[in-house]
PDB file of C-alpha atoms in Angstrom:
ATOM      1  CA  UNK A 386     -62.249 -34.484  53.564  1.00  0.00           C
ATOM      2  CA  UNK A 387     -63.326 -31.195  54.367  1.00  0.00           C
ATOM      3  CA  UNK A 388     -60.565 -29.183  52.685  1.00  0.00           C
ATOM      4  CA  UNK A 389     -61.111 -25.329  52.240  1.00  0.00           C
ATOM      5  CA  UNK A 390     -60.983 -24.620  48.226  1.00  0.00           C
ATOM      6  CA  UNK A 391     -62.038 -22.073  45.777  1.00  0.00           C
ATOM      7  CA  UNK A 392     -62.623 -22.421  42.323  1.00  0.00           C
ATOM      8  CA  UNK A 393     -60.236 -20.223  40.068  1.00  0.00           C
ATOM      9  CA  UNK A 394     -61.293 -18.731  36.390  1.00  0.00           C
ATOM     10  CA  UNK A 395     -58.637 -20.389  33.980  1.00  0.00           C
ATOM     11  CA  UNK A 396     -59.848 -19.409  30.188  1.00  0.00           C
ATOM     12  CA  UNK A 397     -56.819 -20.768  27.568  1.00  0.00           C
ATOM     13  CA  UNK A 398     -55.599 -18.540  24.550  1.00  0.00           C
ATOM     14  CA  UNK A 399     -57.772 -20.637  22.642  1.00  0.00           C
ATOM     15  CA  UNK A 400     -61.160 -19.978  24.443  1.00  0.00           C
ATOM     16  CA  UNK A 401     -61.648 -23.355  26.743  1.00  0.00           C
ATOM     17  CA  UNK A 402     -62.579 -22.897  30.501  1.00  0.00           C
ATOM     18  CA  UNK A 403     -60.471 -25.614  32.432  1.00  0.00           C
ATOM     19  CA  UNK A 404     -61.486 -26.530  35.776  1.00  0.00           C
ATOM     20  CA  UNK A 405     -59.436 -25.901  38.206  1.00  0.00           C
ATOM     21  CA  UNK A 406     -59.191 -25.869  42.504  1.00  0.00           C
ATOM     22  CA  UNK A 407     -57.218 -24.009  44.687  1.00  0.00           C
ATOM     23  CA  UNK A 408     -56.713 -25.034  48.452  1.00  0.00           C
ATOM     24  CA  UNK A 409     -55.149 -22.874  50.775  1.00  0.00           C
ATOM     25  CA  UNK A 410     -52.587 -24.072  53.285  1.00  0.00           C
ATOM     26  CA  UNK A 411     -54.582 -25.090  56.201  1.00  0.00           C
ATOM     27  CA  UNK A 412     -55.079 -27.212  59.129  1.00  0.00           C
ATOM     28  CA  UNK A 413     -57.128 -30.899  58.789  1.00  0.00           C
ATOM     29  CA  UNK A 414     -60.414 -31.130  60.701  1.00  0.00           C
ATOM     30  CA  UNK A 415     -60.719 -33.651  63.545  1.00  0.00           C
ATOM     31  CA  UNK A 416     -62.657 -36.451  63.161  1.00  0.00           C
ATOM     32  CA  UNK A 417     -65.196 -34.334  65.203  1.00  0.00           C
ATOM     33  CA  UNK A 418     -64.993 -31.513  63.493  1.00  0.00           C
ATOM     34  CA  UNK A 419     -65.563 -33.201  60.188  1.00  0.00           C
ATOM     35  CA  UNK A 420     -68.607 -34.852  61.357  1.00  0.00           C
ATOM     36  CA  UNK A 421     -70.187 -31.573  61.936  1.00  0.00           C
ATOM     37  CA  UNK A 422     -69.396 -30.545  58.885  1.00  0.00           C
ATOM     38  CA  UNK A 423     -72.019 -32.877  57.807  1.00  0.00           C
ATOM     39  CA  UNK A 424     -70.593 -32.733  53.955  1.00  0.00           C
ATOM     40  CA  UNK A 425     -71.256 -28.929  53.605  1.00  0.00           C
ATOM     41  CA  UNK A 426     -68.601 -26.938  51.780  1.00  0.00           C
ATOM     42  CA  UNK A 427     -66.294 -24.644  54.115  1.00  0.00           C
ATOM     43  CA  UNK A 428     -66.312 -20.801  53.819  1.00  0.00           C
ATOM     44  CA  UNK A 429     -63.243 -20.173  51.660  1.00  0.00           C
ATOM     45  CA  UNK A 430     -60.424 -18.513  54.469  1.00  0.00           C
ATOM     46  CA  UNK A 431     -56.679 -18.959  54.579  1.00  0.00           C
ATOM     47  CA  UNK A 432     -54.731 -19.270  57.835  1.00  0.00           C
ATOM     48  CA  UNK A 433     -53.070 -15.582  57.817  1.00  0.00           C
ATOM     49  CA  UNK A 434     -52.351 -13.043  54.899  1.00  0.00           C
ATOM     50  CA  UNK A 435     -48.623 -15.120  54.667  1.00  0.00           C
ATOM     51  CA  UNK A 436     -48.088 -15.457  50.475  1.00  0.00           C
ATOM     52  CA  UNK A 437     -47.209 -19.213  50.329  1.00  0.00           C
ATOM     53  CA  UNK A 438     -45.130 -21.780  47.876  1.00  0.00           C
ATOM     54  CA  UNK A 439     -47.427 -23.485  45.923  1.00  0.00           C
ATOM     55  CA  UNK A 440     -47.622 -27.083  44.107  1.00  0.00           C
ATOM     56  CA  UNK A 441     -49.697 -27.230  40.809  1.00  0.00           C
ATOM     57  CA  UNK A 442     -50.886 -30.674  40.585  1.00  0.00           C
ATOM     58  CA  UNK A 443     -52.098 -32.224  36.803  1.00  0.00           C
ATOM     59  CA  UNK A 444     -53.628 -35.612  36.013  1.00  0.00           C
ATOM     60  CA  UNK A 445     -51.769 -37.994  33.483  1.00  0.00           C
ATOM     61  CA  UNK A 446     -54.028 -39.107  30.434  1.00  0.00           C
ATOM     62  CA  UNK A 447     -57.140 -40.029  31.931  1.00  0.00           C
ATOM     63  CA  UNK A 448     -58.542 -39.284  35.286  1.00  0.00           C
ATOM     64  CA  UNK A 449     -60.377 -36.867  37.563  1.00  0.00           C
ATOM     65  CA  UNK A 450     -58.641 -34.081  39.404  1.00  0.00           C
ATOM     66  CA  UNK A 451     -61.320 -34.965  42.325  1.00  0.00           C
ATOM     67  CA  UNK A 452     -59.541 -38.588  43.230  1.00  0.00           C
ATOM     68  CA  UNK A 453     -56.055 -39.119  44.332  1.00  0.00           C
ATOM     69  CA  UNK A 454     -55.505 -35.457  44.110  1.00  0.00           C
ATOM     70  CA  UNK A 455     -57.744 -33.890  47.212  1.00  0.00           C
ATOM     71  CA  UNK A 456     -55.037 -36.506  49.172  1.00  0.00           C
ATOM     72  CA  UNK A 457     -52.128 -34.915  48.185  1.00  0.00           C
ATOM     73  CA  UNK A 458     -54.240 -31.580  49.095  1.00  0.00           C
ATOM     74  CA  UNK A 459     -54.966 -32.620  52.490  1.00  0.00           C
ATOM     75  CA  UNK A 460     -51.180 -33.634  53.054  1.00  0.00           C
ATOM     76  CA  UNK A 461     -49.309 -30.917  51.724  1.00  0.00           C
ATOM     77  CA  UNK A 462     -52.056 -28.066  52.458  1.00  0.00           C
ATOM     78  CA  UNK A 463     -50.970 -29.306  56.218  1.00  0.00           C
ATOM     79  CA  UNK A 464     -47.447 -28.742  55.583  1.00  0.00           C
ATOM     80  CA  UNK A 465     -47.925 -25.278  54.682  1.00  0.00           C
ATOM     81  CA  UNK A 466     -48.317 -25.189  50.893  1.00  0.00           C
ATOM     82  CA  UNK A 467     -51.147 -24.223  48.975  1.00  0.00           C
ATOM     83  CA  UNK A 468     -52.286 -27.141  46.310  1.00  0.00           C
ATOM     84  CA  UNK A 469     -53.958 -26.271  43.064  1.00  0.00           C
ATOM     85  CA  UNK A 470     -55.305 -29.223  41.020  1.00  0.00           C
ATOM     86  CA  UNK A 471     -57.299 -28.690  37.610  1.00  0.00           C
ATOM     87  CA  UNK A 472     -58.915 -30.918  34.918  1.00  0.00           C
ATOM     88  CA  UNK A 473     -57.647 -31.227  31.105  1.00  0.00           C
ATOM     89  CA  UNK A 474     -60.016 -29.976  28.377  1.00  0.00           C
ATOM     90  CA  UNK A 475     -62.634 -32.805  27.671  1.00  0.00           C
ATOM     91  CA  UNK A 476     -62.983 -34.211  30.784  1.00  0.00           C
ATOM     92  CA  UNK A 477     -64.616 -33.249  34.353  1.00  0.00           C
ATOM     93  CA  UNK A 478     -66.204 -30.316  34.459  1.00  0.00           C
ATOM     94  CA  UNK A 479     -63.393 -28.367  31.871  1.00  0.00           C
ATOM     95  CA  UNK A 480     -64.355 -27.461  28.330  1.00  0.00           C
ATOM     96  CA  UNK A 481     -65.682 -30.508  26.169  1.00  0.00           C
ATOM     97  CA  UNK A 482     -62.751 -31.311  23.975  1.00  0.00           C
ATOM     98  CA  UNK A 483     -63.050 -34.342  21.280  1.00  0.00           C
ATOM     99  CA  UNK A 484     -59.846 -36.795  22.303  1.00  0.00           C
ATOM    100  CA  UNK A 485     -59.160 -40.166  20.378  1.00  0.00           C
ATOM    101  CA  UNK A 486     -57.574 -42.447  22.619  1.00  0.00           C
ATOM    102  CA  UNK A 487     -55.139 -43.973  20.773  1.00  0.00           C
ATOM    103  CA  UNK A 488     -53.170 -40.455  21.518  1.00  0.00           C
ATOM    104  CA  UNK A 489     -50.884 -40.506  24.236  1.00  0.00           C
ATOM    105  CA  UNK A 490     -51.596 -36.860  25.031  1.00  0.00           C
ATOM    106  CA  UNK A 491     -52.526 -33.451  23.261  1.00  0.00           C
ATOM    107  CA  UNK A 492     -50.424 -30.727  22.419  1.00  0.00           C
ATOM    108  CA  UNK A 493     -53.791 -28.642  23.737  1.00  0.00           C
ATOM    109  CA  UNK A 494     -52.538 -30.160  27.478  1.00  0.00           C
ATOM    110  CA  UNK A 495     -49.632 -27.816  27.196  1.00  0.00           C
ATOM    111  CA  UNK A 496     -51.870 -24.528  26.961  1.00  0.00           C
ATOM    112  CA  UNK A 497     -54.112 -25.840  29.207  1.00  0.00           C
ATOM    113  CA  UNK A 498     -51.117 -25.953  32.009  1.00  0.00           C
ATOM    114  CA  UNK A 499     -49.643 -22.759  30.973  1.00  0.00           C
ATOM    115  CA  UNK A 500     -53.704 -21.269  31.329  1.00  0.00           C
ATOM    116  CA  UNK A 501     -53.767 -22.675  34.902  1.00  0.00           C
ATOM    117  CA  UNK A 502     -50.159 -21.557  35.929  1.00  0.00           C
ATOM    118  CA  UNK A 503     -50.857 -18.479  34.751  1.00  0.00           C
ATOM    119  CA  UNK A 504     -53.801 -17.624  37.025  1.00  0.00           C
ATOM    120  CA  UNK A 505     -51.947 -19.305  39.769  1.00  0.00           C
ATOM    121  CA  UNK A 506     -49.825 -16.981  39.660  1.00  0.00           C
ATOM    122  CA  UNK A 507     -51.709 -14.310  40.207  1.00  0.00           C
ATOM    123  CA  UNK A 508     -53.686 -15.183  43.260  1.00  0.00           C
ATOM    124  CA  UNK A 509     -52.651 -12.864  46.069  1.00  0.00           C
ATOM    125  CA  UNK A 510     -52.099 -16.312  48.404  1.00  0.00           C
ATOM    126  CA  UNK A 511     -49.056 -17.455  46.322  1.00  0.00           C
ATOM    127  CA  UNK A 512     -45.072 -16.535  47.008  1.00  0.00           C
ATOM    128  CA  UNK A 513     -43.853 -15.467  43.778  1.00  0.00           C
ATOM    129  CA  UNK A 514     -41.004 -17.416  42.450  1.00  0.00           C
ATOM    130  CA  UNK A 515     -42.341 -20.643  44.300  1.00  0.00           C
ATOM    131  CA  UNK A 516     -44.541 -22.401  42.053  1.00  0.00           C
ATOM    132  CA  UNK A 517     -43.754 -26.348  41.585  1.00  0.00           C
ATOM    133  CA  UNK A 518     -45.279 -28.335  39.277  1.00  0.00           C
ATOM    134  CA  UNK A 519     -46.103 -32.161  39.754  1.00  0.00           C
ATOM    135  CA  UNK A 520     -47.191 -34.835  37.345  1.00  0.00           C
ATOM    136  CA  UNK A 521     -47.078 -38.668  36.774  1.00  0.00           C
ATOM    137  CA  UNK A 522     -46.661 -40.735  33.123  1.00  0.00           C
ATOM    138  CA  UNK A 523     -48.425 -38.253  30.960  1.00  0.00           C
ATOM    139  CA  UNK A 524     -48.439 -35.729  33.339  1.00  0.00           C
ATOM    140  CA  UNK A 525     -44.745 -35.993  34.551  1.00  0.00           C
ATOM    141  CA  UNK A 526     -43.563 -34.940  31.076  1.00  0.00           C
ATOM    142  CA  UNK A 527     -46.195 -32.692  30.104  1.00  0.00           C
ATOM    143  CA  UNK A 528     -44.733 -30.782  34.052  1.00  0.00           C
ATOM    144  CA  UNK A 529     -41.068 -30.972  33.311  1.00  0.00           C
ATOM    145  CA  UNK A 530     -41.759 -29.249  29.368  1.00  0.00           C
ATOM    146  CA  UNK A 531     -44.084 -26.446  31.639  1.00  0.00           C
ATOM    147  CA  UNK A 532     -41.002 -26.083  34.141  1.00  0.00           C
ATOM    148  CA  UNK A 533     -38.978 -25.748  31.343  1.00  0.00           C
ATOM    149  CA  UNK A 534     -40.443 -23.449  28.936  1.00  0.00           C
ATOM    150  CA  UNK A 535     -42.267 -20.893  31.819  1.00  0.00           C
ATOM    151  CA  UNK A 536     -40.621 -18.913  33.891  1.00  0.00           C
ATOM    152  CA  UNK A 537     -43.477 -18.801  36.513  1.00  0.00           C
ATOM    153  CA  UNK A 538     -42.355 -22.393  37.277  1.00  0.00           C
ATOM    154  CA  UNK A 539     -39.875 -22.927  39.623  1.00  0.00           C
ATOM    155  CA  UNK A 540     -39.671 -26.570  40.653  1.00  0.00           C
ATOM    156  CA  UNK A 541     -40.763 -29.547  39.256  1.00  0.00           C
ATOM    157  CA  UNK A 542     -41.837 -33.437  40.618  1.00  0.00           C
ATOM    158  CA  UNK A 543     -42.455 -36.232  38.547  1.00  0.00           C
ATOM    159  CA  UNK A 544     -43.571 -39.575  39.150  1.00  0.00           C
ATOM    160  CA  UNK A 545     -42.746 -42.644  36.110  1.00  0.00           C
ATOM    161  CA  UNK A 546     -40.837 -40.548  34.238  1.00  0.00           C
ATOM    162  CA  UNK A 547     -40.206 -41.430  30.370  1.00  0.00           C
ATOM    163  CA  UNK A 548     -37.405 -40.061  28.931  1.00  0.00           C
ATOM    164  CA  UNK A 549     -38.773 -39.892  25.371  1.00  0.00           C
ATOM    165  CA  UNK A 550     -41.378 -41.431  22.870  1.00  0.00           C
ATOM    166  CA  UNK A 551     -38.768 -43.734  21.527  1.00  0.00           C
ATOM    167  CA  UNK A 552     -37.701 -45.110  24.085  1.00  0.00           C
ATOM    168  CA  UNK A 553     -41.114 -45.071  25.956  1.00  0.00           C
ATOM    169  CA  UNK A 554     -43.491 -46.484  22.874  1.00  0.00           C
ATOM    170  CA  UNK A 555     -41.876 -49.915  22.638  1.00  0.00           C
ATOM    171  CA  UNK A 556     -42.053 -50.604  25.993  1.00  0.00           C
ATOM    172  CA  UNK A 557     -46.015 -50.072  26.253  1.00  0.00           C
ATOM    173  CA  UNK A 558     -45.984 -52.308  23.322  1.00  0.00           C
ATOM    174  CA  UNK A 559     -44.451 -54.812  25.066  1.00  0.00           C
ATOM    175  CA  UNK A 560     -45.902 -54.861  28.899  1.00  0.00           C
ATOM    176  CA  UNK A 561     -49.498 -53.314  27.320  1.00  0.00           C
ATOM    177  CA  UNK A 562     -49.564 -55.595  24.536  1.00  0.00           C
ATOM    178  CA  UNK A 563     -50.618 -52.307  22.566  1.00  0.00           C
ATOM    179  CA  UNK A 564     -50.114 -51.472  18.657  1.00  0.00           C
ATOM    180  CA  UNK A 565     -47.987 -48.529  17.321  1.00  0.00           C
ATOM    181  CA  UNK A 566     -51.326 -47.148  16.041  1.00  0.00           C
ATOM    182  CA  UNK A 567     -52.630 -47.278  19.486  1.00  0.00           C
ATOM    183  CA  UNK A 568     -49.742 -45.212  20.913  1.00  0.00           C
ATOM    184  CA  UNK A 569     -49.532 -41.888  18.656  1.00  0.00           C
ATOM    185  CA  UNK A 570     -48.328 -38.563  18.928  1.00  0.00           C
ATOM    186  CA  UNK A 571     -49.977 -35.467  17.597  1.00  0.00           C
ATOM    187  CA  UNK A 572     -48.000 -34.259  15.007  1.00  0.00           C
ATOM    188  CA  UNK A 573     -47.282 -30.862  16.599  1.00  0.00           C
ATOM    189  CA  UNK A 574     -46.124 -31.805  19.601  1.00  0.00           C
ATOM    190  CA  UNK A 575     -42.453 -30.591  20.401  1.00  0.00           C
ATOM    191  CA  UNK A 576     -40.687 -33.712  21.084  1.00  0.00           C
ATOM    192  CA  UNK A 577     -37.929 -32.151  20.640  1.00  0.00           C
ATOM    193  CA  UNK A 578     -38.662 -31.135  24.439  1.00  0.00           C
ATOM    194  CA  UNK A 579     -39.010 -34.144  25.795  1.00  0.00           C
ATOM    195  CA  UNK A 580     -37.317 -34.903  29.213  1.00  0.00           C
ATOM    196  CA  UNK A 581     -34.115 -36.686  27.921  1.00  0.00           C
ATOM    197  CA  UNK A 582     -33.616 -33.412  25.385  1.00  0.00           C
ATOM    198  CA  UNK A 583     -34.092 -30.940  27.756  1.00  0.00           C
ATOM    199  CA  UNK A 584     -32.233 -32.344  30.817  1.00  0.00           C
ATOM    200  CA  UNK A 585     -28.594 -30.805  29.895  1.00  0.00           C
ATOM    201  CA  UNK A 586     -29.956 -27.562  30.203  1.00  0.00           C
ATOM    202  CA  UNK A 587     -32.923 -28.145  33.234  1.00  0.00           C
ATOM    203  CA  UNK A 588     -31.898 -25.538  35.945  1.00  0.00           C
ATOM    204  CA  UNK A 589     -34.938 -25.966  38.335  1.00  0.00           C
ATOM    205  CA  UNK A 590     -34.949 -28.036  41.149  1.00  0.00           C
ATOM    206  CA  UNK A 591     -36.095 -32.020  40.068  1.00  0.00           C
ATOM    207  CA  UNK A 592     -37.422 -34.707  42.429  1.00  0.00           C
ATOM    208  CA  UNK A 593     -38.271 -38.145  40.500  1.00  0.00           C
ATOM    209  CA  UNK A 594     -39.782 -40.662  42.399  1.00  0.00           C
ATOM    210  CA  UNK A 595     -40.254 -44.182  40.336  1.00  0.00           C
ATOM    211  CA  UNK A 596     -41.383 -47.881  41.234  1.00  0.00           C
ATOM    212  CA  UNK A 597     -38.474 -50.718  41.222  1.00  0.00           C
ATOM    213  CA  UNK A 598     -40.666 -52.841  39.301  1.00  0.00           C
ATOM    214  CA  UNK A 599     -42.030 -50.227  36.698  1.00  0.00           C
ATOM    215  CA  UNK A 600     -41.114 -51.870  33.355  1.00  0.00           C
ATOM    216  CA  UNK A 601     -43.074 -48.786  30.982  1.00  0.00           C
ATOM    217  CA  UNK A 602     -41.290 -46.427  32.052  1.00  0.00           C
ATOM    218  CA  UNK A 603     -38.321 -47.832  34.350  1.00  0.00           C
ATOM    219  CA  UNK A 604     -35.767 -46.570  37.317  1.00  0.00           C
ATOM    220  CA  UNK A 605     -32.981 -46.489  33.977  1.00  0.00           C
ATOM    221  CA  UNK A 606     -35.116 -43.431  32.566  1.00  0.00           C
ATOM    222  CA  UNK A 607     -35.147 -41.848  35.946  1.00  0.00           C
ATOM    223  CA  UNK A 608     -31.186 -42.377  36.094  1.00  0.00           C
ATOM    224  CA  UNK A 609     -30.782 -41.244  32.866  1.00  0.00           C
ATOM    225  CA  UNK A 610     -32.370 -38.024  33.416  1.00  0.00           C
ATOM    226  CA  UNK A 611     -31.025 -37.152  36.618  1.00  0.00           C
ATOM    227  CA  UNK A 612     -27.706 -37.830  35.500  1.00  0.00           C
ATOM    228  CA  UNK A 613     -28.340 -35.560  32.321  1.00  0.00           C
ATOM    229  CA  UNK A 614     -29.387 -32.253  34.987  1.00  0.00           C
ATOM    230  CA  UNK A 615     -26.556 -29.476  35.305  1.00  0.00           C
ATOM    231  CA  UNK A 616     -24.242 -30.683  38.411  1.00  0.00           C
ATOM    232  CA  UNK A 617     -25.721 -27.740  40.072  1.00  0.00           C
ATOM    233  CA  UNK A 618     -29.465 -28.323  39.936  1.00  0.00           C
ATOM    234  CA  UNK A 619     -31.076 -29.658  42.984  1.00  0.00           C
ATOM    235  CA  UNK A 620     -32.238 -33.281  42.372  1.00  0.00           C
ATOM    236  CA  UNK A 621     -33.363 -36.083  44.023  1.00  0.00           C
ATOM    237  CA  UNK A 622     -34.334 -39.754  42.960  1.00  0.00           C
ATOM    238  CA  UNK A 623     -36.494 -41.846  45.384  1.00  0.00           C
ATOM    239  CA  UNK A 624     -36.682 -45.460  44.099  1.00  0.00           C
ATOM    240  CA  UNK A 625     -39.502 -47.631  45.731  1.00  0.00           C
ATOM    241  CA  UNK A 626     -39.373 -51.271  46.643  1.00  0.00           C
ATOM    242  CA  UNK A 627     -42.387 -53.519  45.766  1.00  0.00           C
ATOM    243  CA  UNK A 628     -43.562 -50.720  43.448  1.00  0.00           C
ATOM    244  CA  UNK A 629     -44.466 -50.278  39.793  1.00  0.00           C
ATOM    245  CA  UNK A 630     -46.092 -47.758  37.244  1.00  0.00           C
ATOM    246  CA  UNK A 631     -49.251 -47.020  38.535  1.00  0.00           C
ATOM    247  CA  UNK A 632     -52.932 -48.439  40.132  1.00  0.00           C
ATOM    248  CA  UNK A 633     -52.209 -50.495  43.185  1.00  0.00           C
ATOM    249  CA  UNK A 634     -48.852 -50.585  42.864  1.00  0.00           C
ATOM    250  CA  UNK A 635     -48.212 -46.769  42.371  1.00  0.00           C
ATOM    251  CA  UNK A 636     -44.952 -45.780  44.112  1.00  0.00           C
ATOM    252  CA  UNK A 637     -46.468 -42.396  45.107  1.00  0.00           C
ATOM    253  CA  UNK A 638     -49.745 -44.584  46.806  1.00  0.00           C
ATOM    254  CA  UNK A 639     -47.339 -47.679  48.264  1.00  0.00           C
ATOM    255  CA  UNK A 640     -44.603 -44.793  50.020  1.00  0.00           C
ATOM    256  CA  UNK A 641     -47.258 -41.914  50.311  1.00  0.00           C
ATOM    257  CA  UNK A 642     -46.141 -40.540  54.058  1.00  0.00           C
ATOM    258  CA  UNK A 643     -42.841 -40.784  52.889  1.00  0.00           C
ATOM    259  CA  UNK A 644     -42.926 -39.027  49.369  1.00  0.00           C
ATOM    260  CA  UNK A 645     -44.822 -36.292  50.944  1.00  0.00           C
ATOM    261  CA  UNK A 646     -41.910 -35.820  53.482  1.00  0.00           C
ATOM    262  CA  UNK A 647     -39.856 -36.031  51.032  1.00  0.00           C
ATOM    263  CA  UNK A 648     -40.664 -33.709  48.772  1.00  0.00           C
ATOM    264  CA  UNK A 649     -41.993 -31.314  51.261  1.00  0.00           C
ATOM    265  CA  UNK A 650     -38.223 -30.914  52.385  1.00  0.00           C
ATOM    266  CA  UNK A 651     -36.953 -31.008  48.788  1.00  0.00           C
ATOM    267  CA  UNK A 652     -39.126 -28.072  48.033  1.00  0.00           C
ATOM    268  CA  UNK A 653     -38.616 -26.318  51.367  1.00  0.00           C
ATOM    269  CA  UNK A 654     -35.288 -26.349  50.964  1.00  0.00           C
ATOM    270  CA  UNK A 655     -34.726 -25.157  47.486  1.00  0.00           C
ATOM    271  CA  UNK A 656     -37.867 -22.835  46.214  1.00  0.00           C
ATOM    272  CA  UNK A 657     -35.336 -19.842  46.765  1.00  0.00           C
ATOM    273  CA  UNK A 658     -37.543 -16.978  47.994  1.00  0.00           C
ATOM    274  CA  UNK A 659     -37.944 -19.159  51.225  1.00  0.00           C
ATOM    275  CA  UNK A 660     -35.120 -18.347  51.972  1.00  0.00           C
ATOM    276  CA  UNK A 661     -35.145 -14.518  51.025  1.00  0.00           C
ATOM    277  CA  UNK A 662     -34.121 -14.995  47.673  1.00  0.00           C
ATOM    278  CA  UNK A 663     -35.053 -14.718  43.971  1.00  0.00           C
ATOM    279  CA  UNK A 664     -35.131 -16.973  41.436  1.00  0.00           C
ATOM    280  CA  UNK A 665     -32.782 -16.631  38.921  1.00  0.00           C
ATOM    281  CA  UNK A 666     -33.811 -16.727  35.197  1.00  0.00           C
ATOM    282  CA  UNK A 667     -32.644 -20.886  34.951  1.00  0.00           C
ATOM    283  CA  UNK A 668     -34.787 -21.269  38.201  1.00  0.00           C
TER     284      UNK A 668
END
């Protein structure tokens, strides 16, 4: 694709280097102009010294940050953002980290997100106060808990959207024809911040996007939590036809032009310092 990127340092608390790539705002290459490239790697530049909003993009259980990701780079680098995608522990190039995968996800995943919006921060291309967060299945909740719980985070967009294990669980069962001991949940993990839980009291601006045919984790939860958001929290549901969880019939992949549209105006229009304010401490 051609897209300008640098590799960033991200070390957790608990000593595990997690890969992680950040690309500038910047302009696609022709067609020309990415034939000469001839598949070398661009000199690292950024457009002007302009500190730019920034979207923090995380895989869901399984997955490379290398796929689907360096799409949603090219689009919303070209819309004037600057995209940051990383790997968990134990897989790409991060850390090696033992997983069993009959876990849904590891409580680890939430220090490795805090690690990588940490040093996101810091990097002298990003607007402060207009960091966003995006994630689908796994990674949709494992965002909203980070928008949640750190104050560096300042929007959030999730794709499939469960609104808690109990709800979510028996539904895998069902459509995945899975076990209960296939499906677990470290012991540590704070369910207790789970989307449903936390939504009364979610201040940051929340764009959901869900299939109409997703039956693990369907448009109800999406409802449900958007409902549940203060009156006065920016929010936006995009439901879309012919779509379902994930693969081929992704919602994100089936209405991509759209949902990058989309939530490029949803974040233009509500990451506050673009418009010459501060965050507040709920945003």
């Amino acid at each position: 694709m051609g897209l300008i990127y640098k590799n960033l340092e991200v070390i957790t608390n608990d000593g595990y280097k997690i890969e992680t790539w950040f690309f500038p705002a910047q302009s696609p290459l022709s067609e020309g102009e990415l034939r000469d490239l001839n598949g070398n790697r661009r000199t690292y530049e950024t457009q002007d010294e302009t500190k730019r909003p920034t979207i923090i993009v995380c895989n869901g259980d399984a997955g490379n940050m290398s796929y689907f990701q360096l799409y949603l780079a090219k689009s919303w680098t070209s819309r004037g953002f600057n995209v940051v995608t990383f790997d968990w522990r134990g897989f790409g190039k991060s850390s090696p980290f033992a997983m069993d995968r009959n876990y849904l996800c590891y409580t680890e995943m939430l220090e490795d997100y805090r690690a990588v919006v940490r040093t996101t921060s810091e990097q002298e291309e990003v607007l402060n106060g207009a960091i966003a967060v995006v994630g689908w299945s796994t990674g949709a909740y494992l965002s909203m808990i980070t928008a949640y719980t750190d104050d560096l985070v300042n929007a959030f967009v999730g794709r499939s959207l469960p609104t808690d294990f109990d709800d979510f669980i028996p539904l895998v069962m069902k459509y995945k024809n899975k076990t209960r001991n296939e499906l677990l949940v470290p012991e540590d993990f704070p369910t207790e911040l789970m989307p449903v839980h936390i939504a009364p009291e979610f201040g940051k601006p929340l764009f959901l996007i869900v299939g109409e045919n997703d039956f693990r984790t369907p448009v109800w939860m999406s409802r449900k939590i958007i409902e549940s958001v203060p009156g006065t929290t920016p929010k936006e549901l995009m439901i879309v036809e012919n779509a379902a969880h994930g693969g081929k019939e992704d919602p994100i992949l089936i209405a991509f032009d759209d949902f990058i549209k989309r939530t490029s105006d949803f974040l233009m229009a509500n990451l506050r310092p673009l418009h010459g304010k501060q965050p507040s401490a709920t945003e």
